[in-house]
Amino acid sequence: MPAPVNLCFPAAWVALALSAPALWADPAPLPSPSGPVVLTVTGEIAVANDGAAAVFDMDMLRALPATTIRTTTIWTTGKLDLTGVPLDALLARLGVEGGRLTATAINDYAVEIPVSDAVPGGPIIAYLENGAEMPRRKRGPLWIVYPYDDSPAYRTDVIYSRSIWQLDRIDVAR
Amino acid sequence: MRAPAPSRGPTGRFAAWRAQAAILAAMLSLLIGITAFLSLDVMRRVDRLAMAHSDNVQWTFASVMVELVDLENALLAAERDGLPLDEVRRRFDILHNRADIATNGAIYAEMIVRAGLAPEAAQVWGALAAAEPLIDGPDAALAAALPALRASLGELRAPFRAMALGGVQLLAVDADHQREKVVHLLVRLALVTTGLVVLLLGSLAILARLNRDMGRRTRALEMTSSRLCATVSSAIDAVVVADGEGRILDFNPAAEAIFGYRRDEVIGRRMDDMIVPDHIRPLLQAGMERFRETGELELFAGDRVEMEARRKTGEVFPAEISVSIADSESGKILVSFLRDISARKAAEAELLRARDDALAGEKAKANLLAVMSHEMRTPLNGMLGAMELMRDTPLDADQRNLLSIMEPSGRLLLHHVNDVLDIAHLDSGRASPETEVFDLDALLAETVAMHGSLAASGGNRLVLDPGQGLGHVAGDPRRLRQILVNLIGNALKFTCDGTVTVLAARPDGTDRVSIAVRDTGIGISPEDRAHIFDEFFTADPTYGRRAGGTGLGLAITARLVRLLGGEIAVDSTPGLGSVFTLCLPLAPRAAPVTLPEADPAADSPATTPLRILLVEDNRVNRRVARAMLERLGHCVTEATDGAEGVEMAFATAYDVILMDVSMPRLDGVEATRRIRLGGRSRNARIIALTAHAMPHEIEGFRRAGMDEIGFKPVSRRQLAALLGRTAPGCAAE
C-alpha cells in the first residue's frame, strides 16, 4: 500500500532534522570495551561502538561521571551508599535527549523508563554498594536506583518498578 | 450610654446582637480549628497513600517460583543435553538474588516473621548455601553434581510455595486493613466537608444578618437625615451653617425670608460679607480667629446672645443668636440659629415708654396735689390770721359762736394740706433726717401734755410711762414729735372712755429707744392691719369720716420712721385695743448746757416798741401780720416785695425786718443778702417767714444773713416770741 510509505518519508526526515543537533553536540566516539560487557545500549543513540549498539565494560562505566546516593530501599535494610553513573550523564554521553528507555535485566525482567526521569539528582546506574561491586547474587552488577529518601515522588510503585536490578541492556526509543 | 434594661431599645438590641456575634465567632473559630485539623490529617493520610511502601509482593514470590523452575530446567538441560554450565550458574545467581530479596528485604523479612515462615526461609538458605560451593566450583564437579543439585533444589518448591501463600494471606489482611484506612479517610473527609459546609452556612447567616442590619441602619439614617432636613427647612428661626472660615454652607427657607437672600446667592460666600453689619464684623472676625485656634466660640458663649444682623437691603435688625459647634468631614462647622427679634424689641420699647408715661403721669398728679396744697395754704393762713384778729374785736354771742366753728375747721383744713405736703415731700426722696441733741423725756412729756385736752374731750385717760428716764439723746426731735402726735392723735381718735398709754424704754446697752402707744380702743382687724400704713387708708369709712382725717396720718408716720432709720409695728385685738410700737435709733448723749431764756409775755403788749419793716407780697398776710404786730405795740412799715423792701431798708434804719421768702421780683433770700451789704438797716434783725422750709433751705437763709426763721401761719404768740429776743435801737447804731 503506497499511501503509508508516502507518509512515512517526510516523518523520517523531520525526525532526522530534530536529532541533528544532538548528533553534532557530542561526536566523541566511544572506546571499545576491554573487559566483559556489562551493559548494552541499543536504539536511538548518537554514539555507538559495536555496530548500532553502545557496549560498556565496568571500566568504561567507571570512566563516566559518578555520583553516590545515600538512601534506604524497600528491598534492603538500613541505609546504603550507592555509587554509579547518573542516568542523565549516560544518556548525554550517548546523545539521547528524549523518548523512552526499555531497561532489561539478565532474567529478562523489563521495564520502561521515560528519558524525562533522567535529571540531575535523579536516578543512577549503580555499580557500587557501600563501596563494593555488587555480585550477581545480590542485585549486581548494575542497579538503577532513585534517591528514594530525597522525595516522596521517588517513593511510588511506578518508581519502585523502574528500580531494575541485574540490569544488562537498555534500548532507547523515540 | 446609660440605656435602661429593656432589650427592645436599639441599645439592648445592639448588646444582644453583640453577644450573638461573639458566640457565633467562637463557634466559627472552633469549627475552623476542627476543620483545619481534619484537613491536615486527611492531607497527611492522602500523602501516605500516595507513597508505596510495599513492593509487588505477589510478583516477587511468583518470580521466586519461576526462577526456581528456570534453574531446574537449566540443570535438567545441562544434565541431559550437556548445555553450557554458565546458564546454570546464571540461573542460580538469579534465584539467589530473588531469594535474597524475598527473605531479607525490609518488607519481606518482617512478613516472614509475621507469617511464621522462618523455618522455610532457613530451609531455603540451607539449600542455597549447600549448592553454592558446587556452583562456584570447577565445571567437572558441577557437572557431576547436577542430578543431586536438581534434587536438593527441587525440594525448595514446598518452602517457596508456603512463603508465597503466607505472603498472599498477609497481603490480603493488609489490603483489608488498607481499605479500612481508606474508609476512615473518606469518613474524615466527609466530616471535613460537612464542617466546611456548616462554616459556609454560618458565614452566610452572619453575612445575611449584617446585611439586614446595615440596611436597617441605613434606612434609619436616611429617615433621621430627612427628618432633620425637614426640621431645618421648616424651622421658624433662620438656620445658617458655616465652616471654620465663616463660609456659608447651608441657608434654610426661614433664613431666606429673614435676610432676603436666596439660598444660592449666599452659599459659599462669607458670613461677614452677607449678613453681618459693619460694626460687628471686627468682633466676629476676632471671634472666628480665636475659634480656629481654640475650637471654642467665646463670642457666643451661653445659650442665646442678642446681636445685630444685616438684611440684603442693608437694614440692620436686632437678632437673637444661638450657635453650636458640630463636627463634619471637613472639620468643625458652626450651626447658627437666628431669630429676628425686631418686633419683640419694638414691643419692649413700647412697653418701657408706656411705663415711663404712666410714671410721669403719676408724678404729675403728685406734683399737682403738692402745688395745689401749697397754693391753698397761703389763703388759709390769711383766713386763720384774720379769724384770730376777729376774736379780739367786739363780737356778739352768735358771731363768737360762728367764729369758734370756723377756726377749728380752718385748722383741720390746714392740717390736711400739711399732710399732703408731708407725703409729697417724704416721697420725693429729698427729705433727710436732722440730728441734734434734745431731752427725750421733756419731748415726751410735752407731747403728751399737748394732747391732754383732746383726751379729756373723748373721756380718755392719757398716761405717760417713761420708765427709768431716758435723758438726752441725739436725733430728729421735730420728726419724732410729728410721729408721736400722729400716733397719740390716732389712738385718741379711736378710743372712747378708755386709756391711752405712752411707754418708752431703752433696751439695755443699745442706741435705740422703743416707744409704744397703747390704747383700749376699737382695735384693728387683721386684714386692715396689713394696709394700716397705706396712704388714704381708713379702716371704717363711715367711722373714719366721723373720726375725721385724710387717712394720711399713719402713712406719714411710717415714712417718717423709715426716714429716721427705725421700724414700726402694730398689734391689735379688735374690740380690746391696739398697740403701735416703734424702735428708733436715738443714742444717749450728755445734756447740753442751756442758757435760761426769758419767757416773753405772749399776749401782753411789748414793753419796748420796735420799728419793724414787713416785707410780704400777699396783701392778706400783710394785713394780718400788721394787725398782730400793732397789737403787740410795734411800729410797722410795709413793703410789697423784696425790691421795695431792699430800697426801704437802705433808706431807713429798722430794728426788725420780717421777710417773706417767696416773693415776685426779688425773693426774701436775695433781699436779705442785699440789705446786709449796706444801708441803714444792714444790722437789723432779719426774721424769715416761710410756710414750709426744708432744713437745707434754712441753712441757706442763715448764710444769706437771716437771724431767725418763723413758720407760717404766724400767730401772735409766735411773733411775740420771735421779737422778744430783740433789743430795740440796736439797728440805730
mmCIF file of C-alpha atoms in Angstrom, chain B residues 51-351:
data_model
loop_
_atom_site.group_PDB
_atom_site.id
_atom_site.type_symbol
_atom_site.label_atom_id
_atom_site.label_comp_id
_atom_site.label_asym_id
_atom_site.label_seq_id
_atom_site.Cartn_x
_atom_site.Cartn_y
_atom_site.Cartn_z
ATOM 1 C CA MET B 51 3.609 6.673 48.675
ATOM 2 C CA ALA B 52 4.139 2.987 48.117
ATOM 3 C CA HIS B 53 5.723 1.198 50.999
ATOM 4 C CA SER B 54 5.353 -2.245 49.679
ATOM 5 C CA ASP B 55 6.764 -3.894 46.642
ATOM 6 C CA ASN B 56 4.652 -6.075 44.464
ATOM 7 C CA VAL B 57 4.807 -8.987 46.846
ATOM 8 C CA GLN B 58 2.873 -11.488 44.712
ATOM 9 C CA TRP B 59 5.215 -10.805 41.829
ATOM 10 C CA THR B 60 8.248 -11.311 44.000
ATOM 11 C CA PHE B 61 7.037 -14.634 45.386
ATOM 12 C CA ALA B 62 5.776 -15.799 41.989
ATOM 13 C CA SER B 63 9.104 -14.808 40.469
ATOM 14 C CA VAL B 64 10.966 -16.915 43.010
ATOM 15 C CA MET B 65 8.939 -19.924 41.850
ATOM 16 C CA VAL B 66 9.599 -19.117 38.204
ATOM 17 C CA GLU B 67 13.285 -18.586 38.812
ATOM 18 C CA LEU B 68 13.402 -21.941 40.634
ATOM 19 C CA VAL B 69 11.732 -23.704 37.726
ATOM 20 C CA ASP B 70 14.064 -21.962 35.266
ATOM 21 C CA LEU B 71 17.060 -23.128 37.322
ATOM 22 C CA GLU B 72 15.671 -26.650 37.448
ATOM 23 C CA ASN B 73 15.172 -26.540 33.682
ATOM 24 C CA ALA B 74 18.696 -25.244 33.202
ATOM 25 C CA LEU B 75 20.019 -28.024 35.424
ATOM 26 C CA LEU B 76 17.980 -30.604 33.525
ATOM 27 C CA ALA B 77 19.077 -29.249 30.186
ATOM 28 C CA ALA B 78 22.746 -29.280 31.252
ATOM 29 C CA GLU B 79 22.422 -32.711 32.710
ATOM 30 C CA ARG B 80 20.619 -34.201 29.704
ATOM 31 C CA ASP B 81 21.829 -32.218 26.728
ATOM 32 C CA GLY B 82 25.198 -31.052 28.068
ATOM 33 C CA LEU B 83 24.382 -27.435 27.620
ATOM 34 C CA PRO B 84 26.919 -24.930 28.940
ATOM 35 C CA LEU B 85 27.048 -24.695 32.710
ATOM 36 C CA ASP B 86 27.163 -20.884 32.591
ATOM 37 C CA GLU B 87 23.377 -20.873 32.112
ATOM 38 C CA VAL B 88 23.092 -22.961 35.284
ATOM 39 C CA ARG B 89 25.283 -20.541 37.127
ATOM 40 C CA ARG B 90 23.338 -17.511 35.784
ATOM 41 C CA ARG B 91 20.001 -19.067 36.784
ATOM 42 C CA PHE B 92 21.389 -19.886 40.205
ATOM 43 C CA ASP B 93 22.504 -16.307 40.705
ATOM 44 C CA ILE B 94 19.117 -15.030 39.614
ATOM 45 C CA LEU B 95 17.324 -17.346 42.026
ATOM 46 C CA HIS B 96 19.782 -16.462 44.751
ATOM 47 C CA ASN B 97 19.198 -12.774 44.216
ATOM 48 C CA ARG B 98 15.433 -13.285 44.173
ATOM 49 C CA ALA B 99 15.539 -15.407 47.345
ATOM 50 C CA ASP B 100 17.682 -12.792 48.984
ATOM 51 C CA ILE B 101 15.126 -10.088 48.218
ATOM 52 C CA ALA B 102 12.199 -12.302 49.230
ATOM 53 C CA THR B 103 13.654 -13.176 52.607
ATOM 54 C CA ASN B 104 15.997 -10.327 53.574
ATOM 55 C CA GLY B 105 14.284 -7.277 52.068
ATOM 56 C CA ALA B 106 12.897 -4.805 54.602
ATOM 57 C CA ILE B 107 9.270 -5.769 53.906
ATOM 58 C CA TYR B 108 9.790 -9.463 53.316
ATOM 59 C CA ALA B 109 11.854 -10.145 56.411
ATOM 60 C CA GLU B 110 9.072 -8.755 58.539
ATOM 61 C CA MET B 111 6.433 -10.685 56.592
ATOM 62 C CA ILE B 112 8.262 -13.934 57.028
ATOM 63 C CA VAL B 113 8.449 -13.404 60.753
ATOM 64 C CA ARG B 114 4.772 -12.446 60.932
ATOM 65 C CA ALA B 115 3.657 -15.431 58.861
ATOM 66 C CA GLY B 116 5.854 -17.838 60.869
ATOM 67 C CA LEU B 117 7.843 -18.827 57.762
ATOM 68 C CA ALA B 118 11.279 -18.613 59.402
ATOM 69 C CA PRO B 119 11.866 -22.431 59.123
ATOM 70 C CA GLU B 120 11.039 -22.349 55.418
ATOM 71 C CA ALA B 121 13.438 -19.450 54.934
ATOM 72 C CA ALA B 122 16.104 -21.317 56.827
ATOM 73 C CA GLN B 123 15.491 -24.338 54.648
ATOM 74 C CA VAL B 124 15.860 -22.209 51.504
ATOM 75 C CA TRP B 125 19.117 -20.704 52.676
ATOM 76 C CA GLY B 126 20.403 -24.063 53.818
ATOM 77 C CA ALA B 127 19.879 -25.489 50.335
ATOM 78 C CA LEU B 128 21.294 -22.441 48.564
ATOM 79 C CA ALA B 129 24.342 -22.361 50.854
ATOM 80 C CA ALA B 130 24.932 -26.051 50.170
ATOM 81 C CA ALA B 131 24.696 -25.515 46.427
ATOM 82 C CA GLU B 132 26.986 -22.503 46.352
ATOM 83 C CA PRO B 133 30.370 -24.307 46.516
ATOM 84 C CA LEU B 134 29.328 -26.529 43.628
ATOM 85 C CA ILE B 135 28.108 -23.627 41.514
ATOM 86 C CA ASP B 136 31.266 -21.693 42.224
ATOM 87 C CA GLY B 137 33.409 -24.814 41.775
ATOM 88 C CA PRO B 138 35.008 -26.232 38.610
ATOM 89 C CA ASP B 139 32.794 -27.315 35.741
ATOM 90 C CA ALA B 140 33.591 -31.026 36.213
ATOM 91 C CA ALA B 141 32.493 -31.108 39.808
ATOM 92 C CA LEU B 142 29.388 -29.140 38.947
ATOM 93 C CA ALA B 143 28.571 -31.385 36.062
ATOM 94 C CA ALA B 144 28.904 -34.376 38.303
ATOM 95 C CA ALA B 145 26.712 -32.883 40.966
ATOM 96 C CA LEU B 146 23.942 -31.777 38.619
ATOM 97 C CA PRO B 147 21.398 -34.517 39.437
ATOM 98 C CA ALA B 148 21.949 -34.160 43.167
ATOM 99 C CA LEU B 149 21.697 -30.416 42.877
ATOM 100 C CA ARG B 150 18.473 -30.698 40.942
ATOM 101 C CA ALA B 151 17.038 -32.968 43.588
ATOM 102 C CA SER B 152 18.015 -30.808 46.538
ATOM 103 C CA LEU B 153 16.899 -27.542 44.916
ATOM 104 C CA GLY B 154 13.663 -29.170 43.772
ATOM 105 C CA GLU B 155 12.794 -29.612 47.388
ATOM 106 C CA LEU B 156 12.669 -25.860 47.683
ATOM 107 C CA ARG B 157 9.330 -25.751 45.833
ATOM 108 C CA ALA B 158 7.480 -26.522 49.057
ATOM 109 C CA PRO B 159 9.004 -23.707 51.196
ATOM 110 C CA PHE B 160 8.736 -21.224 48.339
ATOM 111 C CA ARG B 161 5.065 -22.159 47.882
ATOM 112 C CA ALA B 162 4.491 -21.806 51.616
ATOM 113 C CA MET B 163 6.177 -18.402 51.564
ATOM 114 C CA ALA B 164 4.086 -17.300 48.578
ATOM 115 C CA LEU B 165 0.851 -18.438 50.211
ATOM 116 C CA GLY B 166 1.780 -16.811 53.525
ATOM 117 C CA GLY B 167 2.664 -13.673 51.721
ATOM 118 C CA VAL B 168 -0.602 -13.636 49.823
ATOM 119 C CA GLN B 169 -2.575 -14.193 53.016
ATOM 120 C CA LEU B 170 -0.758 -11.411 54.798
ATOM 121 C CA LEU B 171 -1.267 -9.228 51.808
ATOM 122 C CA ALA B 172 -4.992 -9.895 51.906
ATOM 123 C CA VAL B 173 -5.074 -8.887 55.564
ATOM 124 C CA ASP B 174 -3.021 -5.824 54.781
ATOM 125 C CA ALA B 175 -5.291 -4.971 51.894
ATOM 126 C CA ASP B 176 -8.309 -5.197 54.188
ATOM 127 C CA HIS B 177 -6.511 -3.020 56.606
ATOM 128 C CA GLN B 178 -5.687 -0.582 53.890
ATOM 129 C CA ARG B 179 -9.273 -0.499 52.709
ATOM 130 C CA GLU B 180 -10.365 0.213 56.254
ATOM 131 C CA LYS B 181 -7.921 3.049 56.360
ATOM 132 C CA VAL B 182 -9.311 4.411 53.154
ATOM 133 C CA VAL B 183 -12.833 4.158 54.546
ATOM 134 C CA HIS B 184 -11.719 6.029 57.639
ATOM 135 C CA LEU B 185 -10.095 8.584 55.494
ATOM 136 C CA LEU B 186 -13.226 9.039 53.486
ATOM 137 C CA VAL B 187 -15.264 9.386 56.674
ATOM 138 C CA ARG B 188 -12.890 12.057 57.848
ATOM 139 C CA LEU B 189 -13.108 13.696 54.509
ATOM 140 C CA ALA B 190 -16.893 13.690 54.810
ATOM 141 C CA LEU B 191 -16.590 15.235 58.278
ATOM 142 C CA VAL B 192 -14.305 17.937 56.984
ATOM 143 C CA THR B 193 -16.651 18.596 54.131
ATOM 144 C CA THR B 194 -19.622 18.783 56.496
ATOM 145 C CA GLY B 195 -17.661 21.157 58.725
ATOM 146 C CA LEU B 196 -16.817 23.302 55.776
ATOM 147 C CA VAL B 197 -20.417 23.377 54.677
ATOM 148 C CA VAL B 198 -21.522 24.311 58.194
ATOM 149 C CA LEU B 199 -18.865 27.030 58.256
ATOM 150 C CA LEU B 200 -20.025 28.289 54.945
ATOM 151 C CA LEU B 201 -23.651 28.349 56.071
ATOM 152 C CA GLY B 202 -22.667 30.107 59.315
ATOM 153 C CA SER B 203 -20.739 32.735 57.430
ATOM 154 C CA LEU B 204 -23.633 33.109 55.077
ATOM 155 C CA ALA B 205 -26.022 33.610 58.011
ATOM 156 C CA ILE B 206 -23.733 36.215 59.553
ATOM 157 C CA LEU B 207 -23.382 37.988 56.266
ATOM 158 C CA ALA B 208 -27.122 37.974 55.754
ATOM 159 C CA ARG B 209 -27.648 39.320 59.234
ATOM 160 C CA LEU B 210 -25.015 42.011 58.784
ATOM 161 C CA ASN B 211 -26.555 42.945 55.510
ATOM 162 C CA ARG B 212 -30.009 43.202 57.075
ATOM 163 C CA ASP B 213 -28.696 45.264 59.992
ATOM 164 C CA MET B 214 -26.814 47.510 57.646
ATOM 165 C CA GLY B 215 -29.920 48.004 55.581
ATOM 166 C CA ARG B 216 -31.937 48.827 58.666
ATOM 167 C CA ARG B 217 -29.324 51.258 59.896
ATOM 168 C CA THR B 218 -29.064 52.872 56.524
ATOM 169 C CA ARG B 219 -32.824 53.313 56.435
ATOM 170 C CA ALA B 220 -32.810 54.732 59.985
ATOM 171 C CA LEU B 221 -30.033 57.100 58.999
ATOM 172 C CA GLU B 222 -31.924 58.161 55.920
ATOM 173 C CA MET B 223 -35.023 58.805 57.991
ATOM 174 C CA THR B 224 -33.104 60.779 60.595
ATOM 175 C CA SER B 225 -31.469 62.732 57.860
ATOM 176 C CA SER B 226 -34.716 63.521 56.099
ATOM 177 C CA ARG B 227 -36.377 64.388 59.398
ATOM 178 C CA LEU B 228 -33.501 66.708 60.206
ATOM 179 C CA CYS B 229 -33.734 68.195 56.784
ATOM 180 C CA ALA B 230 -37.455 68.799 57.235
ATOM 181 C CA THR B 231 -36.872 70.284 60.679
ATOM 182 C CA VAL B 232 -34.277 72.694 59.389
ATOM 183 C CA SER B 233 -36.222 73.703 56.328
ATOM 184 C CA SER B 234 -39.477 74.224 58.220
ATOM 185 C CA ALA B 235 -37.867 75.952 61.207
ATOM 186 C CA ILE B 236 -39.203 79.405 62.017
ATOM 187 C CA ASP B 237 -35.735 80.510 63.009
ATOM 188 C CA ALA B 238 -33.098 81.123 60.403
ATOM 189 C CA VAL B 239 -30.537 78.338 60.316
ATOM 190 C CA VAL B 240 -27.177 79.263 58.867
ATOM 191 C CA VAL B 241 -24.433 76.668 58.695
ATOM 192 C CA ALA B 242 -20.898 77.892 58.142
ATOM 193 C CA ASP B 243 -17.458 76.343 58.098
ATOM 194 C CA GLY B 244 -14.478 77.369 60.225
ATOM 195 C CA GLU B 245 -13.629 80.112 57.717
ATOM 196 C CA GLY B 246 -17.093 81.620 58.023
ATOM 197 C CA ARG B 247 -18.219 80.476 54.575
ATOM 198 C CA ILE B 248 -21.910 79.692 54.405
ATOM 199 C CA LEU B 249 -22.648 76.021 53.778
ATOM 200 C CA ASP B 250 -26.395 75.982 54.268
ATOM 201 C CA PHE B 251 -29.188 78.519 54.467
ATOM 202 C CA ASN B 252 -32.748 77.455 55.269
ATOM 203 C CA PRO B 253 -36.002 78.950 53.930
ATOM 204 C CA ALA B 254 -36.548 80.893 57.173
ATOM 205 C CA ALA B 255 -33.118 82.447 56.690
ATOM 206 C CA GLU B 256 -34.096 83.369 53.134
ATOM 207 C CA ALA B 257 -37.213 85.061 54.473
ATOM 208 C CA ILE B 258 -35.413 86.895 57.252
ATOM 209 C CA PHE B 259 -32.361 88.042 55.353
ATOM 210 C CA GLY B 260 -33.939 88.453 51.939
ATOM 211 C CA TYR B 261 -31.236 86.457 50.167
ATOM 212 C CA ARG B 262 -31.906 83.426 48.010
ATOM 213 C CA ARG B 263 -30.057 80.333 49.143
ATOM 214 C CA ASP B 264 -27.919 80.159 46.006
ATOM 215 C CA GLU B 265 -26.873 83.775 46.496
ATOM 216 C CA VAL B 266 -25.141 83.087 49.783
ATOM 217 C CA ILE B 267 -23.846 79.523 49.589
ATOM 218 C CA GLY B 268 -20.060 79.619 49.593
ATOM 219 C CA ARG B 269 -19.960 83.327 50.434
ATOM 220 C CA ARG B 270 -18.558 84.634 53.700
ATOM 221 C CA MET B 271 -20.974 85.464 56.520
ATOM 222 C CA ASP B 272 -19.113 88.731 57.148
ATOM 223 C CA ASP B 273 -19.895 89.970 53.673
ATOM 224 C CA MET B 274 -23.503 88.913 53.625
ATOM 225 C CA ILE B 275 -25.323 89.050 56.938
ATOM 226 C CA VAL B 276 -23.014 90.753 59.432
ATOM 227 C CA PRO B 277 -23.360 94.507 59.989
ATOM 228 C CA ASP B 278 -20.184 96.571 59.606
ATOM 229 C CA HIS B 279 -19.800 97.403 63.269
ATOM 230 C CA ILE B 280 -19.918 93.761 64.351
ATOM 231 C CA ARG B 281 -17.569 92.480 61.644
ATOM 232 C CA PRO B 282 -14.263 93.089 63.517
ATOM 233 C CA LEU B 283 -15.762 91.460 66.607
ATOM 234 C CA LEU B 284 -16.875 88.419 64.629
ATOM 235 C CA GLN B 285 -13.576 88.140 62.808
ATOM 236 C CA ALA B 286 -11.658 88.206 66.095
ATOM 237 C CA GLY B 287 -14.079 85.616 67.478
ATOM 238 C CA MET B 288 -13.583 83.341 64.462
ATOM 239 C CA GLU B 289 -9.830 83.727 64.762
ATOM 240 C CA ARG B 290 -9.981 82.512 68.342
ATOM 241 C CA PHE B 291 -12.372 79.730 67.320
ATOM 242 C CA ARG B 292 -9.907 78.425 64.758
ATOM 243 C CA GLU B 293 -7.153 78.452 67.384
ATOM 244 C CA THR B 294 -9.016 77.045 70.354
ATOM 245 C CA GLY B 295 -12.100 75.387 68.872
ATOM 246 C CA GLU B 296 -14.150 77.382 71.398
ATOM 247 C CA LEU B 297 -16.671 80.001 70.482
ATOM 248 C CA GLU B 298 -16.397 82.595 73.246
ATOM 249 C CA LEU B 299 -18.321 85.188 71.304
ATOM 250 C CA PHE B 300 -21.462 83.120 71.534
ATOM 251 C CA ALA B 301 -20.825 81.603 74.931
ATOM 252 C CA GLY B 302 -24.038 80.888 76.755
ATOM 253 C CA ASP B 303 -27.355 79.892 75.369
ATOM 254 C CA ARG B 304 -28.514 82.876 73.431
ATOM 255 C CA VAL B 305 -26.868 86.087 72.536
ATOM 256 C CA GLU B 306 -28.575 89.221 71.346
ATOM 257 C CA MET B 307 -26.777 90.833 68.481
ATOM 258 C CA GLU B 308 -27.477 92.642 65.301
ATOM 259 C CA ALA B 309 -27.647 91.205 61.809
ATOM 260 C CA ARG B 310 -27.994 92.697 58.345
ATOM 261 C CA ARG B 311 -30.579 92.044 55.663
ATOM 262 C CA LYS B 312 -29.942 92.092 51.948
ATOM 263 C CA THR B 313 -31.415 95.589 51.881
ATOM 264 C CA GLY B 314 -28.680 96.684 54.277
ATOM 265 C CA GLU B 315 -31.166 97.093 57.098
ATOM 266 C CA VAL B 316 -29.647 96.178 60.440
ATOM 267 C CA PHE B 317 -32.015 94.438 62.803
ATOM 268 C CA PRO B 318 -31.771 93.006 66.319
ATOM 269 C CA ALA B 319 -31.452 89.242 66.420
ATOM 270 C CA GLU B 320 -31.218 86.531 68.990
ATOM 271 C CA ILE B 321 -28.500 84.097 68.040
ATOM 272 C CA SER B 322 -27.568 80.680 69.345
ATOM 273 C CA VAL B 323 -24.534 78.960 67.876
ATOM 274 C CA SER B 324 -23.440 75.387 68.300
ATOM 275 C CA ILE B 325 -20.359 73.635 67.020
ATOM 276 C CA ALA B 326 -20.621 70.373 65.128
ATOM 277 C CA ASP B 327 -18.124 68.043 63.519
ATOM 278 C CA SER B 328 -18.105 67.448 59.827
ATOM 279 C CA GLU B 329 -15.851 65.710 57.351
ATOM 280 C CA SER B 330 -14.059 68.976 56.687
ATOM 281 C CA GLY B 331 -13.535 69.906 60.336
ATOM 282 C CA LYS B 332 -15.638 71.855 62.751
ATOM 283 C CA ILE B 333 -18.663 73.728 61.489
ATOM 284 C CA LEU B 334 -20.863 76.350 63.076
ATOM 285 C CA VAL B 335 -24.616 75.922 63.157
ATOM 286 C CA SER B 336 -26.291 79.240 63.935
ATOM 287 C CA PHE B 337 -29.936 79.633 64.851
ATOM 288 C CA LEU B 338 -31.042 83.196 64.410
ATOM 289 C CA ARG B 339 -34.327 84.814 65.309
ATOM 290 C CA ASP B 340 -35.461 88.212 64.151
ATOM 291 C CA ILE B 341 -36.449 89.968 67.373
ATOM 292 C CA SER B 342 -37.072 93.431 65.982
ATOM 293 C CA ALA B 343 -40.806 93.077 66.679
ATOM 294 C CA ARG B 344 -40.115 91.987 70.226
ATOM 295 C CA LYS B 345 -37.626 94.782 70.712
ATOM 296 C CA ALA B 346 -40.173 97.290 69.439
ATOM 297 C CA ALA B 347 -42.780 95.881 71.813
ATOM 298 C CA GLU B 348 -40.335 96.114 74.689
ATOM 299 C CA ALA B 349 -39.532 99.708 73.876
ATOM 300 C CA GLU B 350 -43.237 100.467 73.604
ATOM 301 C CA LEU B 351 -43.842 98.872 76.994
#
